[in-house]
Short mmCIF file of C-alpha atoms and ligand atoms in Angstrom, two decimals:
data_model
loop_
_atom_site.label_atom_id
_atom_site.label_comp_id
_atom_site.label_asym_id
_atom_site.label_seq_id
_atom_site.Cartn_x
_atom_site.Cartn_y
_atom_site.Cartn_z
CA MET G 163 110.78 74.98 186.80
CA ASN G 164 111.44 78.70 187.30
CA ILE G 165 112.89 81.13 184.77
CA LEU G 166 115.01 84.11 185.79
CA VAL G 167 115.45 86.76 183.14
CA ILE G 168 118.22 89.28 183.52
CA GLY G 169 118.19 92.06 180.96
CA SER G 170 116.95 95.31 179.55
CA LEU G 171 113.67 97.17 179.83
CA ASN G 172 113.07 99.92 177.23
CA ALA G 173 110.31 102.40 176.57
CA ASP G 174 109.90 101.88 172.77
CA TYR G 175 109.19 105.05 170.76
CA VAL G 176 107.81 103.65 167.58
CA ALA G 177 107.33 105.53 164.26
CA ASN G 178 105.46 103.62 161.57
CA VAL G 179 106.87 104.63 158.21
CA ASP G 180 106.57 103.77 154.53
CA HIS G 181 110.27 102.98 154.29
CA ARG G 182 113.13 103.31 156.71
CA PRO G 183 115.15 106.48 155.97
CA GLN G 184 118.62 106.35 154.38
CA GLY G 185 121.56 108.53 155.51
CA GLY G 186 120.65 112.21 155.11
CA GLU G 187 116.97 111.44 154.34
CA THR G 188 114.11 112.95 156.33
CA ILE G 189 110.74 111.26 156.19
CA THR G 190 107.34 111.71 157.88
CA ALA G 191 105.84 108.94 160.02
CA GLU G 192 102.37 107.67 159.34
CA SER G 193 101.73 107.06 163.06
CA PHE G 194 103.59 107.04 166.35
CA CYS G 195 103.22 105.32 169.70
CA VAL G 196 105.04 104.46 172.91
CA ASN G 197 105.18 100.82 174.05
CA CYS G 198 106.85 98.71 176.72
CA GLY G 199 109.76 96.76 175.23
CA GLY G 200 113.40 95.92 175.65
CA LYS G 201 114.78 92.52 174.75
CA GLY G 202 114.96 91.34 178.40
CA ALA G 203 111.53 92.56 179.35
CA ASN G 204 110.02 91.17 176.14
CA GLN G 205 111.48 87.72 176.95
CA ALA G 206 110.19 87.86 180.55
CA TYR G 207 106.78 89.11 179.45
CA ALA G 208 106.45 86.36 176.81
CA ALA G 209 107.43 83.53 179.14
CA ALA G 210 105.11 84.81 181.90
CA ARG G 211 102.14 85.38 179.50
CA LEU G 212 102.59 81.84 178.29
CA GLY G 213 102.22 80.53 181.84
CA ALA G 214 105.79 80.10 183.07
CA GLN G 215 107.02 81.12 186.54
CA VAL G 216 109.20 84.10 185.76
CA LYS G 217 111.25 86.61 187.72
CA MET G 218 112.78 89.67 186.06
CA LEU G 219 116.10 91.24 187.05
CA GLY G 220 117.10 94.57 185.65
CA MET G 221 116.99 98.29 186.29
CA THR G 222 114.65 101.16 185.35
CA GLY G 223 114.47 104.79 186.29
CA LYS G 224 112.26 105.89 189.13
CA ASP G 225 109.98 107.34 186.47
CA GLU G 226 106.67 106.77 184.75
CA ALA G 227 108.08 104.19 182.37
CA GLY G 228 109.66 102.27 185.29
CA GLU G 229 106.29 102.11 187.06
CA LEU G 230 104.54 101.02 183.84
CA PHE G 231 106.98 98.15 183.42
CA LYS G 232 106.33 96.90 186.92
CA LYS G 233 102.59 97.05 186.30
CA ARG G 234 102.64 95.36 182.87
CA LEU G 235 105.06 92.57 183.90
CA CYS G 236 103.04 91.98 187.09
CA GLU G 237 99.80 91.71 185.09
CA ALA G 238 101.48 89.05 182.95
CA GLY G 239 102.36 87.13 186.13
CA ALA G 240 106.05 87.93 186.34
CA ASP G 241 107.73 88.69 189.68
CA VAL G 242 109.14 92.18 189.56
CA SER G 243 110.23 92.50 193.20
CA SER G 244 113.97 92.43 192.36
CA ILE G 245 113.87 95.11 189.64
CA LYS G 246 115.88 98.11 190.90
CA GLN G 247 114.53 101.62 190.23
CA LEU G 248 117.25 104.26 190.01
CA GLU G 249 116.82 107.88 191.21
CA ASN G 250 118.94 109.72 188.75
CA THR G 251 118.90 107.64 185.64
CA PRO G 252 115.95 107.28 183.28
CA THR G 253 114.46 104.01 182.07
CA GLY G 254 116.16 102.81 178.82
CA MET G 255 114.62 103.90 175.54
CA ALA G 256 114.48 102.51 172.00
CA MET G 257 113.80 104.61 168.93
CA ILE G 258 112.13 102.21 166.45
CA THR G 259 111.05 102.76 162.80
CA VAL G 260 108.83 100.05 161.40
CA ASP G 261 108.34 100.06 157.63
CA LYS G 262 105.37 98.76 155.64
CA THR G 263 106.92 95.31 155.29
CA GLY G 264 107.08 95.01 159.08
CA GLU G 265 110.91 95.27 159.16
CA ASN G 266 112.43 97.62 161.77
CA SER G 267 115.49 99.63 162.62
CA ILE G 268 116.22 100.26 166.28
CA VAL G 269 118.48 102.74 168.13
CA VAL G 270 118.75 101.98 171.88
CA VAL G 271 119.52 104.59 174.53
CA ARG G 272 120.70 102.46 177.45
CA GLY G 273 119.59 104.60 180.41
CA ALA G 274 119.22 102.40 183.51
CA ASN G 275 120.01 99.23 181.61
CA GLY G 276 123.65 100.46 181.39
CA MET G 277 123.87 100.48 185.22
CA VAL G 278 123.14 96.76 185.69
CA ASP G 279 126.44 95.63 187.14
CA SER G 280 128.00 92.67 189.00
CA ASP G 281 127.22 94.19 192.43
CA TYR G 282 123.57 94.12 191.51
CA VAL G 283 123.95 90.46 190.32
CA ASP G 284 125.59 89.64 193.68
CA SER G 285 122.79 91.36 195.52
CA ARG G 286 120.28 89.07 193.70
CA ILE G 287 122.21 85.84 194.14
CA GLU G 288 119.26 84.27 196.09
CA ASP G 289 117.10 84.83 192.93
CA ILE G 290 119.69 82.92 190.89
CA LYS G 291 119.81 80.16 193.49
CA SER G 292 116.05 79.67 193.27
CA ALA G 293 115.84 79.69 189.48
CA ASP G 294 116.23 76.72 187.18
CA ILE G 295 116.83 78.57 183.92
CA LEU G 296 118.73 81.84 183.40
CA LEU G 297 117.61 83.62 180.31
CA THR G 298 119.58 86.61 179.08
CA GLN G 299 120.58 88.79 176.09
CA LEU G 300 123.08 91.55 175.38
CA GLU G 301 121.30 94.85 176.05
CA ILE G 302 122.83 95.22 179.46
CA PRO G 303 126.63 95.55 179.90
CA LEU G 304 128.41 92.48 178.45
CA GLU G 305 130.57 92.11 181.58
CA THR G 306 127.37 91.80 183.65
CA VAL G 307 125.96 89.16 181.33
CA VAL G 308 129.25 87.24 181.57
CA TYR G 309 129.25 87.54 185.37
CA ALA G 310 125.65 86.44 185.70
CA VAL G 311 126.13 83.46 183.34
CA LYS G 312 129.20 82.29 185.28
CA ALA G 313 127.49 82.73 188.63
CA ALA G 314 124.37 80.85 187.47
CA LYS G 315 126.38 78.05 185.86
CA LYS G 316 128.35 77.60 189.07
CA LEU G 317 125.01 76.96 190.73
CA GLY G 318 124.10 74.37 188.10
CA LYS G 319 121.49 76.46 186.22
CA THR G 320 120.48 76.03 182.60
CA ILE G 321 121.71 79.06 180.58
CA VAL G 322 119.82 80.37 177.58
CA LEU G 323 121.50 83.25 175.72
CA ASP G 324 119.89 85.32 172.97
CA PRO G 325 122.97 87.04 171.57
CA ALA G 326 121.14 90.17 170.55
CA PRO G 327 122.16 92.81 169.78
CA ALA G 328 125.07 90.88 168.37
CA ARG G 329 128.66 91.70 169.26
CA LYS G 330 131.99 90.18 168.39
CA ASP G 331 133.65 90.62 171.77
CA ILE G 332 131.90 87.96 173.82
CA PRO G 333 134.75 86.36 175.77
CA HIS G 334 135.48 82.98 174.34
CA GLU G 335 135.49 81.20 177.74
CA VAL G 336 131.75 81.98 178.20
CA PHE G 337 130.53 79.78 175.32
CA ARG G 338 131.11 76.52 177.29
CA PHE G 339 128.61 77.72 179.92
CA ILE G 340 125.80 78.21 177.46
CA ASP G 341 123.24 75.48 177.16
CA TYR G 342 121.18 77.12 174.42
CA ILE G 343 122.08 80.03 172.14
CA LYS G 344 119.63 81.53 169.67
CA PRO G 345 121.25 83.78 167.06
CA ASN G 346 119.52 85.03 163.93
CA GLU G 347 121.59 84.87 160.71
CA THR G 348 123.19 88.27 161.22
CA GLU G 349 124.08 87.50 164.82
CA LEU G 350 125.44 84.09 163.74
CA GLU G 351 127.70 85.78 161.19
CA ILE G 352 128.96 88.28 163.77
CA LEU G 353 129.70 85.46 166.28
CA THR G 354 131.25 82.92 163.93
CA GLY G 355 132.04 84.63 160.61
CA GLU G 356 129.58 82.21 158.96
CA ARG G 357 126.18 83.15 157.58
CA ASP G 358 125.45 79.54 156.52
CA CYS G 359 123.35 78.21 159.43
CA GLU G 360 124.78 74.70 159.48
CA LYS G 361 128.41 75.83 159.33
CA GLY G 362 127.84 78.62 161.87
CA ALA G 363 125.96 76.37 164.31
CA LYS G 364 128.74 73.82 164.02
CA LYS G 365 131.33 76.51 164.87
CA LEU G 366 129.35 77.50 167.97
CA ILE G 367 129.25 73.86 169.09
CA GLU G 368 133.01 73.70 168.56
CA MET G 369 133.35 76.86 170.68
CA GLY G 370 131.64 74.97 173.56
CA VAL G 371 127.92 75.82 173.31
CA LYS G 372 125.69 72.78 173.94
CA ASN G 373 122.77 73.57 171.63
CA VAL G 374 122.29 76.13 168.85
CA ILE G 375 119.01 77.45 167.45
CA VAL G 376 119.42 79.64 164.33
CA SER G 377 116.30 81.63 163.55
CA ARG G 378 116.11 82.65 159.89
CA GLY G 379 113.11 85.00 159.84
CA ALA G 380 110.29 83.76 157.59
CA LYS G 381 112.54 81.05 156.05
CA ASP G 382 113.01 78.47 158.77
CA CYS G 383 114.78 77.68 161.99
CA TYR G 384 117.75 75.31 162.39
CA PHE G 385 118.66 73.37 165.54
CA LEU G 386 121.98 71.65 166.19
CA SER G 387 122.97 69.90 169.43
CA HIS G 388 126.38 68.82 170.67
CA SER G 389 124.83 65.34 170.81
CA GLY G 390 124.50 65.41 167.01
CA GLU G 391 120.72 65.93 166.86
CA SER G 392 119.75 68.41 164.21
CA PHE G 393 116.59 69.52 162.46
CA TYR G 394 114.90 72.32 160.55
CA THR G 395 111.42 73.66 161.32
CA ARG G 396 109.19 75.37 158.80
CA ILE G 397 107.73 78.78 159.59
CA PRO G 398 103.95 79.20 159.02
CA LYS G 399 103.12 81.76 156.26
CA VAL G 400 101.35 84.79 157.72
CA SER G 401 100.90 88.49 156.84
CA VAL G 402 103.65 90.34 158.66
CA ILE G 403 102.73 93.66 160.41
CA ASP G 404 105.77 94.19 162.69
CA THR G 405 108.73 91.88 163.46
CA THR G 406 109.60 93.78 166.70
CA ALA G 407 110.01 91.31 169.63
CA ALA G 408 109.70 88.26 167.36
CA GLY G 409 113.17 87.03 168.41
CA ASP G 410 112.63 87.93 172.05
CA SER G 411 109.28 86.11 172.26
CA PHE G 412 110.86 83.12 170.49
CA THR G 413 113.42 82.84 173.26
CA GLY G 414 110.87 83.54 175.98
CA ALA G 415 108.59 80.86 174.61
CA PHE G 416 111.45 78.41 174.20
CA ALA G 417 112.47 78.88 177.83
CA ALA G 418 108.79 78.52 178.96
CA ALA G 419 108.51 75.23 177.03
CA LYS G 420 111.80 73.94 178.49
CA ALA G 421 110.62 74.97 181.98
CA GLU G 422 107.57 72.79 181.34
CA GLY G 423 109.78 69.79 180.54
CA LYS G 424 109.32 69.81 176.72
CA THR G 425 112.02 68.29 174.50
CA ASP G 426 114.24 70.56 172.47
CA ARG G 427 112.27 69.85 169.32
CA GLU G 428 108.96 70.53 170.98
CA ALA G 429 110.27 73.70 172.54
CA VAL G 430 111.64 75.00 169.18
CA LEU G 431 108.34 74.24 167.45
CA TYR G 432 106.46 76.00 170.19
CA ALA G 433 108.73 79.07 170.00
CA VAL G 434 108.18 79.21 166.21
CA LYS G 435 104.42 79.26 166.78
CA VAL G 436 104.61 82.03 169.38
CA SER G 437 106.88 84.27 167.34
CA THR G 438 104.66 83.70 164.29
CA VAL G 439 101.71 85.20 166.17
CA VAL G 440 103.92 88.09 167.38
CA VAL G 441 104.79 89.28 163.82
CA THR G 442 101.11 89.61 162.96
CA LYS G 443 100.63 92.36 165.50
CA ALA G 444 102.25 95.79 166.13
CA GLY G 445 104.50 96.60 169.08
CA ALA G 446 106.65 94.64 171.54
CA PHE G 447 104.64 93.79 174.69
CA ASP G 448 101.43 94.49 172.81
CA SER G 449 102.11 91.75 170.25
CA ILE G 450 102.98 89.04 172.70
CA PRO G 451 100.21 86.40 173.08
CA THR G 452 98.84 84.29 175.88
CA GLN G 453 98.64 80.52 175.45
CA LYS G 454 94.95 80.82 174.51
CA GLU G 455 95.70 83.48 171.88
CA VAL G 456 98.35 81.18 170.33
CA ASP G 457 95.86 78.27 170.27
CA ASP G 458 93.08 80.44 168.73
CA PHE G 459 95.41 81.86 166.13
CA PHE G 460 96.49 78.45 164.81
CA GLU G 461 92.96 77.11 164.95
CA ASN G 462 91.83 79.92 162.67
CA LEU G 463 94.94 80.11 160.41
CA GLN G 464 94.04 79.62 156.75
CA PRO G 465 96.80 77.90 154.74
CA LYS G 466 98.56 80.45 152.45
O1 RIB Y 41 113.94 93.14 170.16
C1 RIB Y 41 113.02 94.22 170.18
C2 RIB Y 41 113.43 95.19 171.22
O2 RIB Y 41 114.71 95.71 170.86
C3 RIB Y 41 112.54 96.39 171.29
O3 RIB Y 41 111.43 96.18 172.19
C4 RIB Y 41 113.48 97.48 171.71
O4 RIB Y 41 113.29 97.90 173.00
C5 RIB Y 41 114.87 96.91 171.53
O5 RIB Y 41 115.45 96.62 172.71
#
């Protein structure tokens, strides 16, 4: 099965700091680097590196970052032929501070991601037709996500939505088109008013979503299906370096596993494993493993 990702591509400007600054506070970074990231690109990169057939839809500037994205996604095995490069708009950017616990704060400057519109989706309708799974998030305009989800569902595709960054204004009628949604606890609260994962997941099912996966960081992960199936998965204990792209790689890995025909439980367990590896490394693209790297990691993992 094929995965089509529609979403954002950001050049990540990452400052590693002791603690994340409070309002009015100025601090000095310990190190700085620029990486490829963006929630959409991270998902596409993860699914492709893990061996899935992936095509990425989105926009970059006609600039150095745009070229780098094409190269890096291609190297991972993703099809980048439908990514549009814009003349007068720069590639999106994300200003990220990562503290010594691995937690981050992110400010996104939309750039070309803000230009992804319904005309572009229409122009790529053949890509939607040839995909099996549409994977998306909320770093491109919401109306475009809604448009793409509806277009893909009309064509009978499986829809996976990572509702990040979370927002309250997702039109209610969209939820019934979503086969899988993967909020974290904050996103769940914003979507449903509930922080409790069981209550929040139940609300999403009542809103029309077919299956809900709530990721709760290092705690656990909760799955609830409209069919009544539910389970928790444990998260392996590891030393966290940087949580950037953990959620994106979870969803990318989940989609890759579903594309391979895995059950929901198998796909969730697999996604947990992949995102566990991701938090042990710095950066977005640079932390996302291949299948072999995932296998090696768990072979060598000492119980904590
Ligand atoms: O989820 C992590 C991503 O969020 C980063 O790569 C950054 O680009 C922001 O979009």
